[in-house]
Amino acid sequence: MSSELSALVPVMFGHAAFQQLNAGAELGLFELLHADGPLPAGEVAERLGLSRRSADVLLLGTTALGLTTVTGGEYRNGAPIAAAFHDGLWPVLRDIVQYQDKIAYLPAADYVESLRTGQNAGIRHFPGTTRDLYSRLAAVPGLEELFYRGMHAWSQLSNPVLVAQGDFAQARRVLDVGGGDAVNAVALARAYPSLRVTVLDRPGALEVAEKTIADAGLEGRVETYAADIFADPYPSGHDCVLFAHQLVIWSPEQNLTLLRKAHDAIEPGGRVLVFNAFADDDRTGPLYAALDNVYFTTLPFRHSTIYRWMDCEEWLRAAGFTGVGRTPSPGWTPHGVVSGCRPA
Ligand SMILES: C[S@@+](CC[C@H](N)C(=O)[O-])C[C@H]1O[C@@H](n2cnc3c(N)ncnc32)[C@H](O)[C@@H]1O
């Protein structure tokens, strides 16, 4: 049998690979090894309250995947997990793993159905009759908090490229359209002490946002504004409009509508910024965008997808923005910012 077929193992068992990571996070294996490792399997079993059989199965899984390593019968965290702890990113990654487990995982099994029908078939896992995930969050107790904990983590992981945008040094007041729990608004306000930010979102999201803002002590500079991003007018007085993890949800036509609304709302000379993950212009990758697209295809909305940089740049030009450009993230996720200017 051809040895090339072995490349199928991590793909064929992709769901199982995720479950090894999820179990290590959920059961506290990585935290235990970070605090007290290296440890023998018997002690891992005892400290995690698992049978020896369960600990052996888990450690085989995490070790074969490089999430843990073993030397002389003692286990420690593998390079990617150790790096996450070293960089202070473990709590962020743990929240992302929980998001994948509790929100994205079951709907992903509806991928074939979603491709066949062109619908986000995985939304059936969340009660409601509306067609997008966000308007269904409030129907399940605790789901809004769970969703925004995960979304907060995705943004925290990827928003350094947004915060580093030189544009904010000149901006006075940002409108964060669909700003969620205010994770990006707070990061920007912290980085630019004279900047004011308005977070526009649904009332349910803004309840979570108000807590984030209060926890950061930024009530004076970050405010909330309840509105529908399509149906309601945008508030005036902003010289920058931000769409963070927003244009990946909607169709190209809807994105053009949103960008035209932004163009009308921004003061002349102001800027629009689109921040999210992007796919390569030649549609060959990156792997992160290709795999994350299963979530976008099955869950948020029937048109959700990770678009190419060039698609977004074309929308900005079509909406009347000039000086359109892109800033890819230097990090390991394919996030970046596409920006444009409303002519003065
Ligand atoms: C993927 S989340 C992004 C949140 C935040 N910008 C971030 O990057 O973490 C999309 C946000 O858009 C909001 N949203 C979706 N549809 C909306 C609508 N019709 N009106 C207002 N907000 C909406 C959701 O409530 C949610 O907070």
Short mmCIF file of C-alpha atoms and ligand atoms in Angstrom, two decimals:
data_model
loop_
_atom_site.label_atom_id
_atom_site.label_comp_id
_atom_site.label_asym_id
_atom_site.label_seq_id
_atom_site.Cartn_x
_atom_site.Cartn_y
_atom_site.Cartn_z
CA MET A 1 0.00 0.00 0.00
CA SER A 2 1.26 3.47 -0.89
CA SER A 3 2.89 5.32 2.02
CA GLU A 4 1.37 8.60 0.74
CA LEU A 5 -1.87 7.41 2.28
CA SER A 6 -0.49 8.01 5.79
CA ALA A 7 -1.05 11.75 5.17
CA LEU A 8 -4.73 10.94 5.51
CA VAL A 9 -4.42 9.94 9.18
CA PRO A 10 -4.67 13.43 10.76
CA VAL A 11 -7.41 14.32 8.26
CA MET A 12 -9.48 11.16 8.57
CA PHE A 13 -9.27 11.47 12.36
CA GLY A 14 -9.45 15.27 12.51
CA HIS A 15 -12.48 15.14 14.80
CA ALA A 16 -10.58 12.78 17.13
CA ALA A 17 -7.48 15.01 17.14
CA PHE A 18 -9.64 17.91 18.30
CA GLN A 19 -11.16 15.72 21.04
CA GLN A 20 -7.68 14.94 22.41
CA LEU A 21 -6.94 18.66 22.65
CA ASN A 22 -10.37 19.36 24.10
CA ALA A 23 -10.03 16.62 26.74
CA GLY A 24 -6.57 17.82 27.75
CA ALA A 25 -7.96 21.34 28.20
CA GLU A 26 -11.25 20.38 29.85
CA LEU A 27 -9.75 17.85 32.28
CA GLY A 28 -6.93 20.19 33.28
CA LEU A 29 -4.06 18.03 31.94
CA PHE A 30 -2.12 20.92 30.40
CA GLU A 31 -2.55 23.15 33.44
CA LEU A 32 -1.38 20.30 35.71
CA LEU A 33 1.72 19.62 33.61
CA HIS A 34 2.48 23.33 33.37
CA ALA A 35 2.26 23.76 37.16
CA ASP A 36 3.80 20.50 38.37
CA GLY A 37 5.22 18.57 35.41
CA PRO A 38 7.00 16.45 34.45
CA LEU A 39 4.80 13.75 35.98
CA PRO A 40 4.45 9.98 35.53
CA ALA A 41 1.16 8.65 34.10
CA GLY A 42 0.06 7.22 37.47
CA GLU A 43 0.31 10.61 39.12
CA VAL A 44 -1.44 12.33 36.19
CA ALA A 45 -4.32 9.84 36.64
CA GLU A 46 -4.52 10.47 40.36
CA ARG A 47 -4.27 14.28 40.14
CA LEU A 48 -6.92 14.48 37.38
CA GLY A 49 -9.25 12.02 39.14
CA LEU A 50 -9.10 9.61 36.19
CA SER A 51 -8.66 5.84 36.07
CA ARG A 52 -5.21 4.75 34.94
CA ARG A 53 -6.78 3.41 31.74
CA SER A 54 -8.32 6.82 30.94
CA ALA A 55 -5.07 8.65 31.68
CA ASP A 56 -3.12 6.25 29.43
CA VAL A 57 -5.57 6.77 26.55
CA LEU A 58 -5.47 10.54 26.95
CA LEU A 59 -1.68 10.69 27.24
CA LEU A 60 -1.24 8.46 24.17
CA GLY A 61 -3.47 10.86 22.23
CA THR A 62 -1.87 14.09 23.40
CA THR A 63 1.67 12.69 23.03
CA ALA A 64 1.13 11.33 19.51
CA LEU A 65 -0.18 14.78 18.55
CA GLY A 66 2.78 16.62 20.11
CA LEU A 67 0.56 18.28 22.72
CA THR A 68 2.55 16.47 25.41
CA THR A 69 5.96 14.72 25.35
CA VAL A 70 7.31 11.89 27.46
CA THR A 71 10.88 11.31 28.63
CA GLY A 72 11.87 8.51 31.00
CA GLY A 73 8.17 7.81 31.70
CA GLU A 74 7.43 11.40 32.75
CA TYR A 75 5.08 13.70 30.83
CA ARG A 76 5.36 17.41 30.17
CA ASN A 77 3.57 19.80 27.82
CA GLY A 78 4.64 19.70 24.17
CA ALA A 79 6.00 22.72 22.31
CA PRO A 80 2.73 24.41 21.20
CA ILE A 81 1.08 24.11 24.62
CA ALA A 82 4.24 25.15 26.46
CA ALA A 83 4.53 28.18 24.15
CA ALA A 84 0.92 29.16 24.87
CA PHE A 85 1.63 29.14 28.63
CA HIS A 86 4.93 30.96 28.14
CA ASP A 87 3.25 33.72 26.11
CA GLY A 88 0.36 34.06 28.59
CA LEU A 89 -2.04 32.89 25.88
CA TRP A 90 -3.22 29.63 27.43
CA PRO A 91 -6.48 31.06 28.91
CA VAL A 92 -7.26 32.53 25.47
CA LEU A 93 -6.62 29.22 23.68
CA ARG A 94 -8.61 27.33 26.33
CA ASP A 95 -11.63 29.59 25.69
CA ILE A 96 -11.25 29.06 21.93
CA VAL A 97 -11.13 25.28 22.40
CA GLN A 98 -14.29 25.53 24.50
CA TYR A 99 -15.97 27.58 21.75
CA GLN A 100 -15.06 24.93 19.19
CA ASP A 101 -16.36 22.20 21.49
CA LYS A 102 -19.63 23.80 22.65
CA ILE A 103 -20.60 25.89 19.62
CA ALA A 104 -18.84 24.78 16.42
CA TYR A 105 -18.31 21.03 16.80
CA LEU A 106 -21.76 19.46 16.34
CA PRO A 107 -22.83 21.88 13.57
CA ALA A 108 -19.66 20.95 11.66
CA ALA A 109 -21.23 17.53 11.03
CA ASP A 110 -23.81 19.39 8.87
CA TYR A 111 -21.11 20.53 6.43
CA VAL A 112 -22.16 18.27 3.55
CA GLU A 113 -25.79 19.32 3.96
CA SER A 114 -24.72 22.98 4.07
CA LEU A 115 -22.69 22.62 0.86
CA ARG A 116 -25.55 20.78 -0.89
CA THR A 117 -28.25 23.24 0.09
CA GLY A 118 -26.27 26.48 0.36
CA GLN A 119 -27.80 26.92 3.83
CA ASN A 120 -26.12 27.11 7.25
CA ALA A 121 -27.65 23.76 8.18
CA GLY A 122 -25.79 23.55 11.52
CA ILE A 123 -27.95 26.33 12.94
CA ARG A 124 -30.54 23.62 13.71
CA HIS A 125 -28.52 22.93 16.88
CA PHE A 126 -29.65 26.30 18.31
CA PRO A 127 -33.37 26.86 18.90
CA GLY A 128 -35.15 29.61 16.99
CA THR A 129 -36.59 30.50 13.61
CA THR A 130 -34.29 33.35 12.53
CA ARG A 131 -31.62 32.52 9.95
CA ASP A 132 -28.49 33.82 11.69
CA LEU A 133 -26.80 32.53 14.80
CA TYR A 134 -26.55 35.88 16.61
CA SER A 135 -30.29 36.45 16.81
CA ARG A 136 -30.66 32.96 18.33
CA LEU A 137 -28.12 33.39 21.13
CA ALA A 138 -30.56 34.88 23.63
CA ALA A 139 -32.92 31.86 23.45
CA VAL A 140 -30.60 29.53 25.38
CA PRO A 141 -29.67 30.52 28.94
CA GLY A 142 -25.92 31.10 29.21
CA LEU A 143 -25.30 30.87 25.45
CA GLU A 144 -24.71 34.60 25.00
CA GLU A 145 -21.97 34.52 27.68
CA LEU A 146 -20.42 31.36 26.22
CA PHE A 147 -20.45 32.81 22.70
CA TYR A 148 -18.89 36.12 23.73
CA ARG A 149 -16.26 34.42 25.91
CA GLY A 150 -15.14 32.56 22.79
CA MET A 151 -15.46 35.57 20.48
CA HIS A 152 -13.51 37.65 23.01
CA ALA A 153 -10.73 35.06 22.90
CA TRP A 154 -10.65 34.93 19.07
CA SER A 155 -10.37 38.72 18.99
CA GLN A 156 -7.79 38.88 21.77
CA LEU A 157 -5.65 36.36 19.90
CA SER A 158 -5.83 38.16 16.58
CA ASN A 159 -6.36 41.87 17.30
CA PRO A 160 -2.73 42.99 17.81
CA VAL A 161 -2.64 43.65 14.04
CA LEU A 162 -5.71 45.87 14.43
CA VAL A 163 -4.39 47.73 17.46
CA ALA A 164 -1.08 48.35 15.66
CA GLN A 165 -2.87 50.19 12.82
CA GLY A 166 -1.20 53.60 12.69
CA ASP A 167 -4.54 55.09 11.64
CA PHE A 168 -5.78 55.15 15.22
CA ALA A 169 -3.08 57.60 16.24
CA GLN A 170 -4.88 60.18 14.06
CA ALA A 171 -8.46 59.02 14.77
CA ARG A 172 -10.66 60.77 17.28
CA ARG A 173 -13.76 58.61 17.52
CA VAL A 174 -14.35 55.06 16.23
CA LEU A 175 -17.69 53.40 15.47
CA ASP A 176 -17.26 49.65 16.08
CA VAL A 177 -20.10 48.13 14.00
CA GLY A 178 -21.19 44.77 15.44
CA GLY A 179 -18.62 45.32 18.16
CA GLY A 180 -19.83 42.37 20.26
CA ASP A 181 -18.62 42.35 23.86
CA ALA A 182 -16.38 45.41 23.22
CA VAL A 183 -13.18 43.35 23.21
CA ASN A 184 -11.67 45.34 20.34
CA ALA A 185 -13.09 48.67 21.52
CA VAL A 186 -11.43 48.22 24.91
CA ALA A 187 -8.12 47.11 23.35
CA LEU A 188 -8.11 50.24 21.15
CA ALA A 189 -9.10 52.59 23.96
CA ARG A 190 -6.32 51.18 26.13
CA ALA A 191 -3.72 51.58 23.38
CA TYR A 192 -4.78 55.11 22.33
CA PRO A 193 -5.57 57.19 25.43
CA SER A 194 -7.39 60.00 23.60
CA LEU A 195 -9.54 57.70 21.43
CA ARG A 196 -13.29 57.34 22.01
CA VAL A 197 -15.18 54.28 20.76
CA THR A 198 -18.89 53.58 20.20
CA VAL A 199 -19.84 49.88 20.20
CA LEU A 200 -22.92 49.32 18.03
CA ASP A 201 -24.63 45.92 18.42
CA ARG A 202 -27.79 44.09 19.49
CA PRO A 203 -29.05 44.78 23.03
CA GLY A 204 -28.07 41.24 24.18
CA ALA A 205 -24.47 41.73 23.08
CA LEU A 206 -24.33 45.17 24.65
CA GLU A 207 -25.22 43.77 28.06
CA VAL A 208 -22.01 41.75 27.88
CA ALA A 209 -20.15 44.76 26.38
CA GLU A 210 -21.14 47.01 29.26
CA LYS A 211 -19.54 44.57 31.68
CA THR A 212 -16.31 44.42 29.63
CA ILE A 213 -16.19 48.22 29.52
CA ALA A 214 -16.86 48.60 33.26
CA ASP A 215 -14.26 45.92 34.13
CA ALA A 216 -11.73 47.94 32.11
CA GLY A 217 -12.80 51.19 33.82
CA LEU A 218 -13.41 52.77 30.40
CA GLU A 219 -17.03 53.96 30.80
CA GLY A 220 -15.90 57.51 30.02
CA ARG A 221 -14.43 56.70 26.61
CA VAL A 222 -16.21 53.54 25.37
CA GLU A 223 -19.97 53.73 24.98
CA THR A 224 -22.63 51.41 23.59
CA TYR A 225 -25.31 52.04 20.97
CA ALA A 226 -28.12 49.53 20.40
CA ALA A 227 -29.03 49.25 16.72
CA ASP A 228 -29.47 46.86 13.84
CA ILE A 229 -26.47 47.13 11.53
CA PHE A 230 -28.68 46.87 8.41
CA ALA A 231 -31.99 48.46 9.37
CA ASP A 232 -30.92 51.41 11.54
CA PRO A 233 -28.94 54.55 10.67
CA TYR A 234 -25.41 54.73 12.07
CA PRO A 235 -24.72 57.48 14.61
CA SER A 236 -22.79 60.50 13.32
CA GLY A 237 -19.63 62.12 14.68
CA HIS A 238 -17.15 59.30 13.94
CA ASP A 239 -14.00 59.64 11.85
CA CYS A 240 -13.36 55.88 11.74
CA VAL A 241 -15.71 52.93 11.22
CA LEU A 242 -14.53 49.45 12.17
CA PHE A 243 -16.00 46.14 11.00
CA ALA A 244 -14.32 43.49 13.17
CA HIS A 245 -15.17 39.86 12.39
CA GLN A 246 -18.28 41.21 10.67
CA LEU A 247 -17.93 41.04 6.88
CA VAL A 248 -17.17 37.28 7.11
CA ILE A 249 -20.82 36.79 8.11
CA TRP A 250 -22.67 38.34 5.17
CA SER A 251 -22.94 38.06 1.37
CA PRO A 252 -20.87 40.33 -0.91
CA GLU A 253 -24.04 42.36 -1.65
CA GLN A 254 -24.79 42.79 2.07
CA ASN A 255 -21.16 43.77 2.70
CA LEU A 256 -21.41 46.43 0.01
CA THR A 257 -24.55 47.75 1.72
CA LEU A 258 -22.74 47.90 5.08
CA LEU A 259 -19.70 49.61 3.56
CA ARG A 260 -21.87 52.20 1.79
CA LYS A 261 -23.62 52.93 5.10
CA ALA A 262 -20.20 53.32 6.71
CA HIS A 263 -19.08 55.63 3.89
CA ASP A 264 -22.08 57.88 4.49
CA ALA A 265 -21.59 57.86 8.28
CA ILE A 266 -17.83 58.55 8.38
CA GLU A 267 -16.75 62.17 8.43
CA PRO A 268 -15.00 63.21 5.16
CA GLY A 269 -11.30 62.33 5.39
CA GLY A 270 -12.09 59.51 7.85
CA ARG A 271 -11.29 55.81 7.41
CA VAL A 272 -12.98 52.43 7.31
CA LEU A 273 -11.20 49.37 8.70
CA VAL A 274 -12.16 45.74 8.04
CA PHE A 275 -10.53 43.32 10.45
CA ASN A 276 -10.92 39.53 10.23
CA ALA A 277 -9.24 36.44 8.77
CA PHE A 278 -8.65 36.45 5.02
CA ALA A 279 -8.10 33.74 2.42
CA ASP A 280 -5.25 33.98 -0.08
CA ASP A 281 -6.12 35.73 -3.33
CA ASP A 282 -5.22 32.58 -5.34
CA ARG A 283 -7.55 30.43 -3.19
CA THR A 284 -4.77 28.00 -2.18
CA GLY A 285 -4.98 28.60 1.56
CA PRO A 286 -3.96 29.22 4.21
CA LEU A 287 -4.96 26.05 6.05
CA TYR A 288 -6.45 28.05 8.96
CA ALA A 289 -8.88 29.85 6.61
CA ALA A 290 -9.69 26.66 4.73
CA LEU A 291 -10.60 24.75 7.90
CA ASP A 292 -12.31 27.64 9.71
CA ASN A 293 -14.60 27.88 6.70
CA VAL A 294 -16.41 24.73 7.88
CA TYR A 295 -17.67 26.80 10.82
CA PHE A 296 -18.62 29.72 8.58
CA THR A 297 -20.40 27.43 6.11
CA THR A 298 -22.41 25.50 8.69
CA LEU A 299 -23.31 28.06 11.33
CA PRO A 300 -23.39 31.88 11.42
CA PHE A 301 -25.45 32.67 8.28
CA ARG A 302 -26.01 31.07 4.88
CA HIS A 303 -23.55 33.42 3.15
CA SER A 304 -20.81 33.43 5.80
CA THR A 305 -17.31 32.69 4.53
CA ILE A 306 -13.70 33.78 4.86
CA TYR A 307 -13.30 35.99 1.81
CA ARG A 308 -10.12 36.77 -0.06
CA TRP A 309 -8.24 40.01 0.60
CA MET A 310 -8.93 41.14 -2.96
CA ASP A 311 -12.70 40.64 -2.56
CA CYS A 312 -12.76 42.98 0.41
CA GLU A 313 -10.56 45.53 -1.32
CA GLU A 314 -12.93 45.55 -4.33
CA TRP A 315 -15.95 46.18 -2.06
CA LEU A 316 -14.22 49.15 -0.43
CA ARG A 317 -13.46 50.71 -3.82
CA ALA A 318 -17.01 50.03 -5.02
CA ALA A 319 -18.37 51.75 -1.89
CA GLY A 320 -16.37 54.89 -2.72
CA PHE A 321 -13.29 54.51 -0.52
CA THR A 322 -9.86 55.50 -1.84
CA GLY A 323 -6.31 54.61 -0.81
CA VAL A 324 -7.43 51.02 -0.22
CA GLY A 325 -4.70 48.82 1.28
CA ARG A 326 -4.08 45.68 3.32
CA THR A 327 -2.06 44.90 6.47
CA PRO A 328 -1.53 41.16 7.10
CA SER A 329 -0.83 40.00 10.64
CA PRO A 330 2.72 38.85 11.41
CA GLY A 331 1.17 36.22 13.74
CA TRP A 332 0.19 32.60 13.01
CA THR A 333 -3.45 33.36 12.16
CA PRO A 334 -4.38 34.80 8.74
CA HIS A 335 -5.92 37.92 10.24
CA GLY A 336 -5.36 41.36 8.89
CA VAL A 337 -6.87 44.73 8.17
CA VAL A 338 -8.16 46.16 4.90
CA SER A 339 -8.52 49.93 5.09
CA GLY A 340 -9.75 52.78 2.94
CA CYS A 341 -10.39 56.49 3.17
CA ARG A 342 -13.53 58.53 2.56
CA PRO A 343 -12.23 61.35 0.40
CA ALA A 344 -12.23 64.73 2.17
C1 LIG B 1 -18.63 37.50 14.94
S1 LIG B 1 -19.28 38.61 16.11
C2 LIG B 1 -17.96 39.81 16.19
C3 LIG B 1 -17.93 40.57 17.46
C4 LIG B 1 -16.76 41.57 17.59
N1 LIG B 1 -16.76 42.55 16.52
C5 LIG B 1 -15.44 40.84 17.61
O1 LIG B 1 -14.68 40.96 16.66
O2 LIG B 1 -15.16 40.15 18.60
C6 LIG B 1 -20.50 39.46 15.16
C7 LIG B 1 -21.27 40.51 15.93
O3 LIG B 1 -22.21 41.13 15.04
C8 LIG B 1 -23.42 41.33 15.74
N2 LIG B 1 -24.54 41.38 14.81
C9 LIG B 1 -24.91 40.43 13.93
N3 LIG B 1 -26.00 40.82 13.26
C10 LIG B 1 -26.34 42.04 13.74
C11 LIG B 1 -27.37 42.96 13.43
N4 LIG B 1 -28.27 42.71 12.48
N5 LIG B 1 -27.41 44.13 14.11
C12 LIG B 1 -26.49 44.41 15.09
N6 LIG B 1 -25.47 43.57 15.40
C13 LIG B 1 -25.40 42.40 14.74
C14 LIG B 1 -23.53 40.15 16.66
O4 LIG B 1 -24.42 40.40 17.73
C15 LIG B 1 -22.09 39.94 17.08
O5 LIG B 1 -21.79 40.64 18.26
#
